[in-house]
Short mmCIF file of C-alpha atoms in Angstrom, two decimals:
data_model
loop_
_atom_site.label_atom_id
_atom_site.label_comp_id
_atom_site.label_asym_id
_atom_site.label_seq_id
_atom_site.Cartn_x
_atom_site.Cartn_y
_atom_site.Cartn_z
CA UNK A 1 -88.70 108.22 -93.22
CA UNK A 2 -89.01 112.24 -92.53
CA UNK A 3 -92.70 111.38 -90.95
CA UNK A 4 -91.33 108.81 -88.10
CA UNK A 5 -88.62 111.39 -87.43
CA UNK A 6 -90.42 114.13 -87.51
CA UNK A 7 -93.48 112.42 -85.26
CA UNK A 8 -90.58 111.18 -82.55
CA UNK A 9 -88.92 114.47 -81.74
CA UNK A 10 -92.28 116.84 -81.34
CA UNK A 11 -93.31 113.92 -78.68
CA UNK A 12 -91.18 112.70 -75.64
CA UNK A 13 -92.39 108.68 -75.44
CA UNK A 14 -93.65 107.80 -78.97
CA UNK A 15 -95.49 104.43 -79.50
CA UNK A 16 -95.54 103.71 -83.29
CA UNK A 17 -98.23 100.62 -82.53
CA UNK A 18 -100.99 99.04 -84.68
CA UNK A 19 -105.18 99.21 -83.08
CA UNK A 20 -105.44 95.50 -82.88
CA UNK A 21 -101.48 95.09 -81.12
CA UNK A 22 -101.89 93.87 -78.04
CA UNK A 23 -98.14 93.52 -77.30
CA UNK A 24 -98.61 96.90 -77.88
CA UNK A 25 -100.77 97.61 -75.57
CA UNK A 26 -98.76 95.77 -72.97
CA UNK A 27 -95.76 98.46 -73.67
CA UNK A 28 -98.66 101.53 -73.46
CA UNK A 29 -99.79 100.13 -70.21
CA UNK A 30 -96.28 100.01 -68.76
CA UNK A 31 -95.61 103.40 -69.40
CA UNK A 32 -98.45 104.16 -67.83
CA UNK A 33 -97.64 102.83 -64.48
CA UNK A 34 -93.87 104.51 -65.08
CA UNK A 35 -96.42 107.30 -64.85
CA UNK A 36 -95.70 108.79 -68.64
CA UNK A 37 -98.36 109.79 -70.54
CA UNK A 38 -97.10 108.12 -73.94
CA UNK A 39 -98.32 109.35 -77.29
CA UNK A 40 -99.47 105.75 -79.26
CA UNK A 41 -99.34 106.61 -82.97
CA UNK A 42 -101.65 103.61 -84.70
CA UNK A 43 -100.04 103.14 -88.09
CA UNK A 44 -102.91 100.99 -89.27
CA UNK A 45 -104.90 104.48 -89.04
CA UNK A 46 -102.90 106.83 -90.41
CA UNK A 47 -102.48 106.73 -94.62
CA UNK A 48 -99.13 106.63 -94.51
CA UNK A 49 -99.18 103.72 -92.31
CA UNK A 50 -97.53 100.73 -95.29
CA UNK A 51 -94.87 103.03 -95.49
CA UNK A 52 -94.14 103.57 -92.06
CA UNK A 53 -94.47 99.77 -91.46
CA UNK A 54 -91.45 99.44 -94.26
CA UNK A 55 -89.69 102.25 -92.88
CA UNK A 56 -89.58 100.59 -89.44
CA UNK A 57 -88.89 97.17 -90.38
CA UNK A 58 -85.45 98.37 -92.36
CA UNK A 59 -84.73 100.30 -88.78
CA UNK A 60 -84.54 96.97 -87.18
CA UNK A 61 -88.01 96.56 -85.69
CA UNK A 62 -89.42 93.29 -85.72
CA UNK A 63 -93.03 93.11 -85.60
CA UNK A 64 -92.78 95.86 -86.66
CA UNK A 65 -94.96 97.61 -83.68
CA UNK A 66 -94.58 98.32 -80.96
CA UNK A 67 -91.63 100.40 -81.72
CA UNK A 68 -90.62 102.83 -79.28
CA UNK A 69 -88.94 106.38 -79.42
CA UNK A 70 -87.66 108.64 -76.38
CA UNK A 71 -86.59 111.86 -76.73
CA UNK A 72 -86.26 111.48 -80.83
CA UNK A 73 -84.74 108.08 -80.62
CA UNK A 74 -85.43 104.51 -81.20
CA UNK A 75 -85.35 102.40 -78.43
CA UNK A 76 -86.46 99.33 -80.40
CA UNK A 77 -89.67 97.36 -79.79
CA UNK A 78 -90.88 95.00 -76.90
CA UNK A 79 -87.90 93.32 -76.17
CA UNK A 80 -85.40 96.00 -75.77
CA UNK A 81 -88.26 97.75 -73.63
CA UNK A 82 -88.35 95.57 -71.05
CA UNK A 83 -84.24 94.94 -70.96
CA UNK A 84 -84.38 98.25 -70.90
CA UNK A 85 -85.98 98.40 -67.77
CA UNK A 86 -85.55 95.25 -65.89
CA UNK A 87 -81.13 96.85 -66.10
CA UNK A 88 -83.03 99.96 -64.53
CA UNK A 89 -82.14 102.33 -67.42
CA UNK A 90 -85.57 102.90 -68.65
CA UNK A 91 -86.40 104.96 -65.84
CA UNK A 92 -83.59 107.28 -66.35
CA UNK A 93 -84.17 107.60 -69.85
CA UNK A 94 -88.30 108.55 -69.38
CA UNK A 95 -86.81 110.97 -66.45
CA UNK A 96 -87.58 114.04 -68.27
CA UNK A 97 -91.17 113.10 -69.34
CA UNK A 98 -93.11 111.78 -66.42
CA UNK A 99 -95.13 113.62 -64.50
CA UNK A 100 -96.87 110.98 -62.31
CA UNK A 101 -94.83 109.79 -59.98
CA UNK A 102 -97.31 108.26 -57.55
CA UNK A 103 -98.38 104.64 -58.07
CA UNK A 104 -100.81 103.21 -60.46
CA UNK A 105 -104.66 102.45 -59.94
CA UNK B 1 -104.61 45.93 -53.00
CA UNK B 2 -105.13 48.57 -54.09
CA UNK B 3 -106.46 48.89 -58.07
CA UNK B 4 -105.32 51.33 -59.86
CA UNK B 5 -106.62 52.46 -63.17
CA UNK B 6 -103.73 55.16 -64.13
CA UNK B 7 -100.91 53.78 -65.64
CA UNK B 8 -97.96 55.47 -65.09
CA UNK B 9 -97.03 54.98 -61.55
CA UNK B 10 -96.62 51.73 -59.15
CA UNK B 11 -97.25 52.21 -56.00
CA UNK B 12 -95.12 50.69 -53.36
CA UNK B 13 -97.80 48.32 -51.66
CA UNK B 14 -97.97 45.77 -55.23
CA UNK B 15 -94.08 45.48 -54.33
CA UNK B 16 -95.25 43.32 -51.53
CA UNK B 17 -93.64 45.40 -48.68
CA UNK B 18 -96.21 45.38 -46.63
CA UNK B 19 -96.42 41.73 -46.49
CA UNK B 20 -95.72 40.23 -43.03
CA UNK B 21 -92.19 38.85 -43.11
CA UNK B 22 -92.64 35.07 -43.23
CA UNK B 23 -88.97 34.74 -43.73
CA UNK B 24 -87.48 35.80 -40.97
CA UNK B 25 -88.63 32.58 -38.67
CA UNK B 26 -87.19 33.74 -35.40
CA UNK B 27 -89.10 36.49 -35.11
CA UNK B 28 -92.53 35.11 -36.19
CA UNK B 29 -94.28 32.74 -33.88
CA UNK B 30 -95.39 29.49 -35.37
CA UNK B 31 -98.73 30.72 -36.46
CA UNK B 32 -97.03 33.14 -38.25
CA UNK B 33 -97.71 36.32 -36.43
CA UNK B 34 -95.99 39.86 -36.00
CA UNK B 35 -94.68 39.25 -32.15
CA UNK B 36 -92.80 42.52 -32.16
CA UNK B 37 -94.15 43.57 -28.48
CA UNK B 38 -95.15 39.69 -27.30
CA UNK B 39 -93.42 37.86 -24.93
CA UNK B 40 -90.12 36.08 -25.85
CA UNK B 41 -91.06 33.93 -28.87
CA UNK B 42 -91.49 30.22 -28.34
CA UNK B 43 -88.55 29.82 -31.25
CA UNK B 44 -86.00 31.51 -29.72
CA UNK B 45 -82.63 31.41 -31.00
CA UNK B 46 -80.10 32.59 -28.53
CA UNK B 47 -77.25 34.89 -29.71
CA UNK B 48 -73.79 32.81 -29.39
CA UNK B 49 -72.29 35.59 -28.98
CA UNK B 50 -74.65 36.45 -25.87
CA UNK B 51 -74.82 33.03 -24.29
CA UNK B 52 -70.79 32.09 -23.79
CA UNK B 53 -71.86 28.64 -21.99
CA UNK B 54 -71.94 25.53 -23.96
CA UNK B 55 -74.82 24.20 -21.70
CA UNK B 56 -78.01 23.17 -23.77
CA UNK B 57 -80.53 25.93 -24.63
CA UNK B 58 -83.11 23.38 -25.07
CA UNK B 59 -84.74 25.08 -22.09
CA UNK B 60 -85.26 28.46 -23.72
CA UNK B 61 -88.24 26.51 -25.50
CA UNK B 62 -90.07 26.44 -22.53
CA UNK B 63 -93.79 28.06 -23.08
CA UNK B 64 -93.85 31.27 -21.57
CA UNK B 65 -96.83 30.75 -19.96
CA UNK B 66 -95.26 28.19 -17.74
CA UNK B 67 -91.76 29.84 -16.86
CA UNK B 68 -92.60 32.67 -14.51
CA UNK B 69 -95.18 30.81 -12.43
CA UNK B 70 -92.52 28.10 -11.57
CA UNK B 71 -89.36 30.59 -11.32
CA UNK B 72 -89.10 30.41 -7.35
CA UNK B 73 -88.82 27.16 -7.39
CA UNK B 74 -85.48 26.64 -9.71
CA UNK B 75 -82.63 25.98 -9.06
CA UNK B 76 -79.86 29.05 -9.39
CA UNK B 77 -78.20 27.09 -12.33
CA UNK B 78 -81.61 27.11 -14.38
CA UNK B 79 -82.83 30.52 -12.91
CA UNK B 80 -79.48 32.12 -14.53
CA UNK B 81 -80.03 30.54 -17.65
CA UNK B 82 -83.27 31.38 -18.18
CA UNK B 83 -82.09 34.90 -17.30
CA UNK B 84 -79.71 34.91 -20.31
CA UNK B 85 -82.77 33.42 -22.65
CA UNK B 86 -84.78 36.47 -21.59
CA UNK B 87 -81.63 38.90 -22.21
CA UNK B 88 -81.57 37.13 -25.84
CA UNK B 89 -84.79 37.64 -26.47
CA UNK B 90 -84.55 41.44 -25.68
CA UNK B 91 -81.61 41.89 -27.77
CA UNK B 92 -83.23 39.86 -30.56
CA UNK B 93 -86.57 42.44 -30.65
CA UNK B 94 -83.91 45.55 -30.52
CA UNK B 95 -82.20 43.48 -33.96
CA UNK B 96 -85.47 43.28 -35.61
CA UNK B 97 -86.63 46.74 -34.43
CA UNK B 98 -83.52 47.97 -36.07
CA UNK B 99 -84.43 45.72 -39.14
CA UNK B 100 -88.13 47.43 -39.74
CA UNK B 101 -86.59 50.49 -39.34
CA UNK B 102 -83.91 49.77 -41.77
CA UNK B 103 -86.96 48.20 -44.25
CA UNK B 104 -88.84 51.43 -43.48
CA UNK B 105 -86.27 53.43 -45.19
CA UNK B 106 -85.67 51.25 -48.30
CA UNK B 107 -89.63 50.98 -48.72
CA UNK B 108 -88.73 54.98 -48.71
CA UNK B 109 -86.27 54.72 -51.10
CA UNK B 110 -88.22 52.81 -53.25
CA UNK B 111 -90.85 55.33 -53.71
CA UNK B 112 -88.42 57.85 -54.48
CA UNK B 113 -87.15 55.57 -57.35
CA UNK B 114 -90.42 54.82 -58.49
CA UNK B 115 -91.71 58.08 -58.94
CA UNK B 116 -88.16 58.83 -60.72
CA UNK B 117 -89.51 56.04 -63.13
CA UNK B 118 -93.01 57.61 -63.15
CA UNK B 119 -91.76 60.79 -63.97
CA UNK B 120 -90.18 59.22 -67.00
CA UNK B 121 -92.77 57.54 -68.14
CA UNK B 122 -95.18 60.46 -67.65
CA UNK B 123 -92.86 62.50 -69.88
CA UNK B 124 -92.98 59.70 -72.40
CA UNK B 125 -96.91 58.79 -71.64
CA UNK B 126 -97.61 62.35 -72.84
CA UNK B 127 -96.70 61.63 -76.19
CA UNK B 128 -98.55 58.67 -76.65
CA UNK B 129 -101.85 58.80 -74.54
CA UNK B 130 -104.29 61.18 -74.09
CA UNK B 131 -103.97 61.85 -69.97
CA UNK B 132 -105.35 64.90 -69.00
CA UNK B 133 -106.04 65.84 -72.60
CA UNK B 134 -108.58 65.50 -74.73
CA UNK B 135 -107.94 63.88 -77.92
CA UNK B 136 -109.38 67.30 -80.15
CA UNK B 137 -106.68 69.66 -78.07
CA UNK B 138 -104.15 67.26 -78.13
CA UNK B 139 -101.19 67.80 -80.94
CA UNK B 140 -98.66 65.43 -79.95
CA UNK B 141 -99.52 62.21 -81.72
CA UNK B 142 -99.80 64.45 -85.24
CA UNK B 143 -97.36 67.15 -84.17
CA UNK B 144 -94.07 65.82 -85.21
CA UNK B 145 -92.87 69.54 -83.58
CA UNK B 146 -94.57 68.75 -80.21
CA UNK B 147 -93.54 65.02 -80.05
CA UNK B 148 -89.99 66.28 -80.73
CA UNK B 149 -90.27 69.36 -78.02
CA UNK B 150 -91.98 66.44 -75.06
CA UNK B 151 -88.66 64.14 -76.14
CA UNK B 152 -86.17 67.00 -75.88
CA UNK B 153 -87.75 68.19 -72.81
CA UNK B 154 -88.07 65.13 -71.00
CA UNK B 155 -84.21 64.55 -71.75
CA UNK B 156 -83.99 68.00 -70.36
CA UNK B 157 -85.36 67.97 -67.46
CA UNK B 158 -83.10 64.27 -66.60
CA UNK B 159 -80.32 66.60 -67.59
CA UNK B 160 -81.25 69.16 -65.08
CA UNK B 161 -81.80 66.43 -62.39
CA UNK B 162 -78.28 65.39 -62.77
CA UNK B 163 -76.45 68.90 -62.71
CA UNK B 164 -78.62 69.76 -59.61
CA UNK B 165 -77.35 66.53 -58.05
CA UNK B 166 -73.55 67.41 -58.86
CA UNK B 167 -74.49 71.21 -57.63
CA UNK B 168 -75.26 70.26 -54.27
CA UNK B 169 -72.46 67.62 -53.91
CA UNK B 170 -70.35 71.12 -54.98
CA UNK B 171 -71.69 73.37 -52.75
CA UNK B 172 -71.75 71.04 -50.02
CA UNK B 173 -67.85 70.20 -49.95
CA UNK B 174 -65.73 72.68 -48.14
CA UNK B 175 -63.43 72.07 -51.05
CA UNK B 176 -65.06 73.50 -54.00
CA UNK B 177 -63.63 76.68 -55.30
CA UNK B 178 -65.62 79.45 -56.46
CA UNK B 179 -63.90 79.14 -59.87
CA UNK B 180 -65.52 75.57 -59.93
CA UNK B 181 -68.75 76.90 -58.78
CA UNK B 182 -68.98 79.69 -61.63
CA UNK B 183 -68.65 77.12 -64.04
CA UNK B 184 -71.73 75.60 -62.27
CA UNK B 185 -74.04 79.09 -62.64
CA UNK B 186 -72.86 79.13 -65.86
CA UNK B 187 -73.36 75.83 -67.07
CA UNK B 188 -76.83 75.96 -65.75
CA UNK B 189 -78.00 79.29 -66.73
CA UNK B 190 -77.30 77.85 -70.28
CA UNK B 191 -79.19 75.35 -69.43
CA UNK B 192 -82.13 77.68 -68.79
CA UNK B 193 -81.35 79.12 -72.01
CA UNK B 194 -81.51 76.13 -73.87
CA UNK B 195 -84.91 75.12 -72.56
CA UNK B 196 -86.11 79.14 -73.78
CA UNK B 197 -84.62 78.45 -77.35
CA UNK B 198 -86.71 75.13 -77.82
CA UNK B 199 -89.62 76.64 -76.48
CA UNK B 200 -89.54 79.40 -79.17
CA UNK B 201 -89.63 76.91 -81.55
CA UNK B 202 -92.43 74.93 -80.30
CA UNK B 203 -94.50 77.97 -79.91
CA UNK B 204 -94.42 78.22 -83.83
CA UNK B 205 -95.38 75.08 -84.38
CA UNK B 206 -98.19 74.98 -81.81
CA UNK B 207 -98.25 78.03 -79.32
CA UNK B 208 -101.45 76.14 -77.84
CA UNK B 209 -99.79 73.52 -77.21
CA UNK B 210 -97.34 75.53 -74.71
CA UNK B 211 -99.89 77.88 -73.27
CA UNK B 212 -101.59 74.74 -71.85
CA UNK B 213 -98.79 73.92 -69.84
CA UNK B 214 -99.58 69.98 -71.20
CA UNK B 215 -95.57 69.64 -71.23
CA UNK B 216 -95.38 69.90 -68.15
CA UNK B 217 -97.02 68.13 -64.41
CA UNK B 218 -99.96 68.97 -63.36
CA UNK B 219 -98.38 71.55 -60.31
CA UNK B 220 -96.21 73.35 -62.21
CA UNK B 221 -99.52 74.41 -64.65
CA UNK B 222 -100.85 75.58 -61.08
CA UNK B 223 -98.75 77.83 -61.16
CA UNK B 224 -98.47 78.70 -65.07
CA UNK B 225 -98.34 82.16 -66.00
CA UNK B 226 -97.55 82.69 -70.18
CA UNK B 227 -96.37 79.08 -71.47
CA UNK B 228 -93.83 78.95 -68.18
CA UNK B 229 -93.03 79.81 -64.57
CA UNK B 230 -93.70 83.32 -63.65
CA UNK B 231 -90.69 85.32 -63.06
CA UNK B 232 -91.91 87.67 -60.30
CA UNK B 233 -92.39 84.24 -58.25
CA UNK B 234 -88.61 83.43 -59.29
CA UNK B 235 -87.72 86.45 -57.15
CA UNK B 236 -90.03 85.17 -53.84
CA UNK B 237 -88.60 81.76 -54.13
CA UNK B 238 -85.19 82.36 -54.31
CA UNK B 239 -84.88 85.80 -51.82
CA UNK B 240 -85.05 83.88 -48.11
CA UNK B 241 -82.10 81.35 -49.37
CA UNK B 242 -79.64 84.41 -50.59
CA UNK B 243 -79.04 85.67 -46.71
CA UNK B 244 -77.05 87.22 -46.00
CA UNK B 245 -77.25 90.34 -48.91
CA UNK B 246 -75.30 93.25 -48.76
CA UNK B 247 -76.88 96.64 -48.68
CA UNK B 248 -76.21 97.12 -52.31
CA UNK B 249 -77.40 93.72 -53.10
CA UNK B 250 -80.97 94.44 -51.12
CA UNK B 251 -81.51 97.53 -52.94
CA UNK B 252 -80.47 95.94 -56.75
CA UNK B 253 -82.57 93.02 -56.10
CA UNK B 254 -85.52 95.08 -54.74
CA UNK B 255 -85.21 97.59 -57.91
CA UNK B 256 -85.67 94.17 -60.04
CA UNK B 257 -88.28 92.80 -58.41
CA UNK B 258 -90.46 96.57 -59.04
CA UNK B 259 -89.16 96.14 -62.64
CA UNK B 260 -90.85 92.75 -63.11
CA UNK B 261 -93.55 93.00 -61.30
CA UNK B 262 -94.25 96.30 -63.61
CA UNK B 263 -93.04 94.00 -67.02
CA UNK B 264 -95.39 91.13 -65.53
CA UNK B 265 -98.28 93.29 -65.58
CA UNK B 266 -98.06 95.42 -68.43
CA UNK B 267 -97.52 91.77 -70.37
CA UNK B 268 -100.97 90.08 -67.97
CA UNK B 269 -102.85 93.02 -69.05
CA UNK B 270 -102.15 92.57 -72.57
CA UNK B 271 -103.10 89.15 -72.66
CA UNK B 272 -106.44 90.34 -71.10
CA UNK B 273 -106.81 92.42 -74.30
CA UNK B 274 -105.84 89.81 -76.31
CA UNK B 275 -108.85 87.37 -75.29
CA UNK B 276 -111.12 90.51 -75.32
CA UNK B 277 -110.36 90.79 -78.91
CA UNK B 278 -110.13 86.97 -80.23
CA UNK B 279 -113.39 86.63 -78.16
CA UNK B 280 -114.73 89.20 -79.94
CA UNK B 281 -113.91 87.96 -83.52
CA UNK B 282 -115.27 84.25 -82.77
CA UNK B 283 -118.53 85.68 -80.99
CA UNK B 284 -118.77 88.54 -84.15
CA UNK B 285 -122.51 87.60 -85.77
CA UNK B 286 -123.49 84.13 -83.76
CA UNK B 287 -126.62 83.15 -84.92
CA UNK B 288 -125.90 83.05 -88.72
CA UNK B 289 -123.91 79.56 -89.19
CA UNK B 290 -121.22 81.05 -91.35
CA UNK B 291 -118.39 81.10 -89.06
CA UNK B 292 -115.26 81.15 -91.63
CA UNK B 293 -114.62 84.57 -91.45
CA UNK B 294 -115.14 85.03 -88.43
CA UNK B 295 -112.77 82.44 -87.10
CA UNK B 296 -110.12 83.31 -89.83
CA UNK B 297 -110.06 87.21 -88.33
CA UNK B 298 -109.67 85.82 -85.18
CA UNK B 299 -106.66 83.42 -86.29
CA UNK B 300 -104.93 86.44 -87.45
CA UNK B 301 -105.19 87.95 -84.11
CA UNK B 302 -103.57 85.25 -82.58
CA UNK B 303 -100.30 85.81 -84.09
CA UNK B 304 -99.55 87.97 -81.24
CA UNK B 305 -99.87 84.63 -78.70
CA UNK B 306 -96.89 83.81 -80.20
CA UNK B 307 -95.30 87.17 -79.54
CA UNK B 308 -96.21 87.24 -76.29
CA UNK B 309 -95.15 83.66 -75.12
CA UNK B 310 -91.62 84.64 -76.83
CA UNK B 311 -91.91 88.42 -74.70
CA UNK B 312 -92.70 86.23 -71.03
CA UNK B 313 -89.87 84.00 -71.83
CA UNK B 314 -87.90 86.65 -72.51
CA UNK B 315 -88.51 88.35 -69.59
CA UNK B 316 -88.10 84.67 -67.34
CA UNK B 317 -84.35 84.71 -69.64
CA UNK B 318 -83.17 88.33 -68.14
CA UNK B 319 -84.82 87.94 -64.63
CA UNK B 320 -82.29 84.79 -64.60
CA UNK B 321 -79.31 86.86 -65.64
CA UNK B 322 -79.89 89.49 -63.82
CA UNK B 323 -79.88 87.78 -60.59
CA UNK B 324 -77.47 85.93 -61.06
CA UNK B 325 -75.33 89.33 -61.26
CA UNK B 326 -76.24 90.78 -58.72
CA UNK B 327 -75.11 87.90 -56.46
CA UNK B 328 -71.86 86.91 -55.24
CA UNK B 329 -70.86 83.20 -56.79
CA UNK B 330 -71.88 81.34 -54.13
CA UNK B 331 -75.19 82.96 -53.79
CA UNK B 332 -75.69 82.54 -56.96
CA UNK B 333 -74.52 78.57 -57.03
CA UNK B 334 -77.02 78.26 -53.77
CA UNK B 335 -79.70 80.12 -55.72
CA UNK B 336 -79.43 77.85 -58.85
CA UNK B 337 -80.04 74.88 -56.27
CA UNK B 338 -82.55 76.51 -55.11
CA UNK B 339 -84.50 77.07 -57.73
CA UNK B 340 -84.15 73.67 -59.06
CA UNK B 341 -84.98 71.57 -56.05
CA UNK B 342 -88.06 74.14 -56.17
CA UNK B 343 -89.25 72.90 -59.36
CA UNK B 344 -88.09 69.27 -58.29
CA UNK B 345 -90.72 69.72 -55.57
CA UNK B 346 -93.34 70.71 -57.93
CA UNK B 347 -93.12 67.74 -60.18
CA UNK B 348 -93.06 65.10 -57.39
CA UNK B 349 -95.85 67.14 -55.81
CA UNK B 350 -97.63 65.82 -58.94
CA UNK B 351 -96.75 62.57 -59.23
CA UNK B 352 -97.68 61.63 -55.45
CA UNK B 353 -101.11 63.60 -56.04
CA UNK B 354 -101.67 61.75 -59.13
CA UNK B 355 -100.63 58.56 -57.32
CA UNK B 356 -102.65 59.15 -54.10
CA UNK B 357 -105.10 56.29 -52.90
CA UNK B 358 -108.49 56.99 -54.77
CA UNK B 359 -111.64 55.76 -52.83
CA UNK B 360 -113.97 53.04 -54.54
CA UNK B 361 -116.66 54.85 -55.78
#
């Protein structure tokens, strides 16, 4: 779906995510304290937001939010998050778009 | 004695070990005393291997109240003799010294089988009593699911017991190859893995049910964190026993431990916003009786519970496997024990608390 796409690549850490997700929030949070500023797109307010569930549920997300985009691409949702970064990859692939480097409140 | 009201666990003291040992006549005077640190006993049996003379002992039954007063005046023959009675008697408190000792250990051993038992039975007893529960919050006895997930775990945890048992036999003989021991990590990380893929489907059936820990003894839920054992603790259990690490092996496990600690919190925090919101539903409008839809917004809301028991276990599943990679076989095979002894600790922490003596109130 163009609008996922075209939401992913203007933004470097996308969160497609729902208001009342709290799994969701867990994922926001942790990118927080990687110290990137994620941008948390809340399907369940935006009036394209059935379609985009669809649309993410056919790419493979279960849940279907969190799902999670860097640089343009789809990471996948909680799960593949935190593989992602307990194999230390994560923080080489969010490289490019923190800008807090210093630790967390 | 002491009388206990909880079930499930027999202490030592009904077994009748504490009892004097009326049996064993030769150490027991005739009123039927402990004469561990008395003067010889009046009933004195004389080792034959000690006394090589055929001569009558009838003279070792002499009171002991009489024999040192008259000991000058003896003659040599009789002094020597009772010298030999004396030696007996010392060698016979060293025997039954050595006996309590040896009694000591099995009423040791005991306890350790009867809190094997216990355990058993508390595994079973949860299925079919309402300990620690109260009946409302309790699912087992009309949760086929739950009663299923208590038997499987039970089994699993007897399973677990047994592996750890042949794991240390392993590791302890200079003859196990490494080959054998990889077979061990693996074997038990699928263990692990096993235990994850029944939990999953527990949590459908009753994700209550494995937040409250109710599966499992009362010191493991001490330390609950997310329907399980918190990973970032994995890491501070196992590091002392893994010396000595390699540089590269320091600075991988150190990375993971920063990595879970960060997954551990992001996950804590959103269970924080999780009760802020299902406490929020219920408390929506209190005053005006009608609490349907109230309490059916806040069911849908915990859907997520679900979610997030399956994301902690997930992270407990990867923690596992990744340090397990990280370390060489060995360390690995010694971590495994480790860990499991550590959790064997835990659940005979809870059986001896649950056991301890209770005052009369």
């Amino acid at each position: 779906m163009e609008k996922i796409g075209k939401v992913a690549s203007e933004n470097g850490v996308v969160i497609f995510s729902k208001s009342t997700c709290c799994l969701c929030y867990a994922v926001q949070i942790l990118f927080r304290d990687l110290g990137v500023q994620a941008v948390v797109h809340e399907i369940d307010h935006d009036p394209d937001g059935k379609e985009i569930e669809k649309a993410l549920t056919r790419l493979g997300c279960n849940g279907p939010v969190p799902a999670v985009y860097i640089g343009g691409k789809l990471m996948g949702s909680t799960n593949e998050v935190m593989s992602l970064h307990l194999s230390g990859s994560l923080l080489q692939l969010i490289r490019p778009y923190q800008h807090n480097l210093s630790s967390h409140d | 004695m002491m009388n206990s009201t909880s079930t499930h666990f027999v202490p030592s003291r009904r077994m009748g070990i504490y009892e004097p040992i009326h049996q064993m006549g030769m150490w027991v005077d005739f009123k039927g005393n402990d004469c561990l640190d008395a003067s010889p006993p009046m009933i004195l049996e004389v080792d034959p291997k000690l006394d090589n003379q055929s001569e009558d002992t009838s003279h070792g039954t002499v009171g002991p109240s009489h024999k040192y007063d008259q000991e000058a005046s003896k003659p040599p023959k009789v002094l020597r003799r009772l010298a030999q009675n004396r030696e007996a008697a010392r060698k016979s408190r060293l025997r039954k010294k050595a006996y309590v000792q040896q009694l000591e250990s099995s009423k040791l051993r005991l306890i350790q089988l009867e809190q094997e038992l216990g355990r058993a039975r508390q595994q079973g007893l949860y299925a079919g009593s309402a300990l620690d529960a109260s009946p409302l919050d309790y699912a087992g006895c009309t949760n086929p699911g739950i009663a299923t997930f208590e038997l499987e775990y039970g089994q699993w945890v007897e399973e677990q017991d047994r592996d750890l048992s042949d794991l240390r036999d392993a590791l302890h003989s200079s003859e196990t190859r490494d080959s054998e021991l990889q077979k061990f990590v693996d074997d038990g990380l699928r263990h692990y893995f096993e235990l994850f893929r029944m939990k999953a489907i527990a949590a459908k059936t009753d994700v209550f049910y494995l937040m409250s820990g109710m599966w499992k003894t009362s010191a493991e839920r001490f330390f609950f964190w997310i329907g399980g054992f918190r990973p970032s603790e994995l890491l501070k259990v196992l590091l002392p026993h893994l010396e000595p690490l390699s540089e590269q092996q320091c600075l991988d496990l150190g990375n993971l431990a920063q990595s879970c600690q960060q997954a551990e919190d992001a996950l804590s925090q959103g269970m924080e916003q999780l009760h802020l919101i299902v406490g929020e539903a219920v408390a929506k409008q209190l005053g005006e009786g009608n609490y349907l839809p109230m309490v059916g917004a806040a069911i849908e809301k915990l859907d997520d519970l679900v979610r997030f028991v399956g994301q902690a276990d997930h992270l407990r599943q990867e923690i596992l496997q990744h340090i397990l990679r990280i370390l060489t076989t060995r360390q690995a095979a010694r971590g495994l024990l480790a860990l499991g002894e550590y959790f064997q600790r835990l659940r005979a922490l809870s059986l001896l608390w649950s056991s301890r003596p209770r005052e009369s109130s």
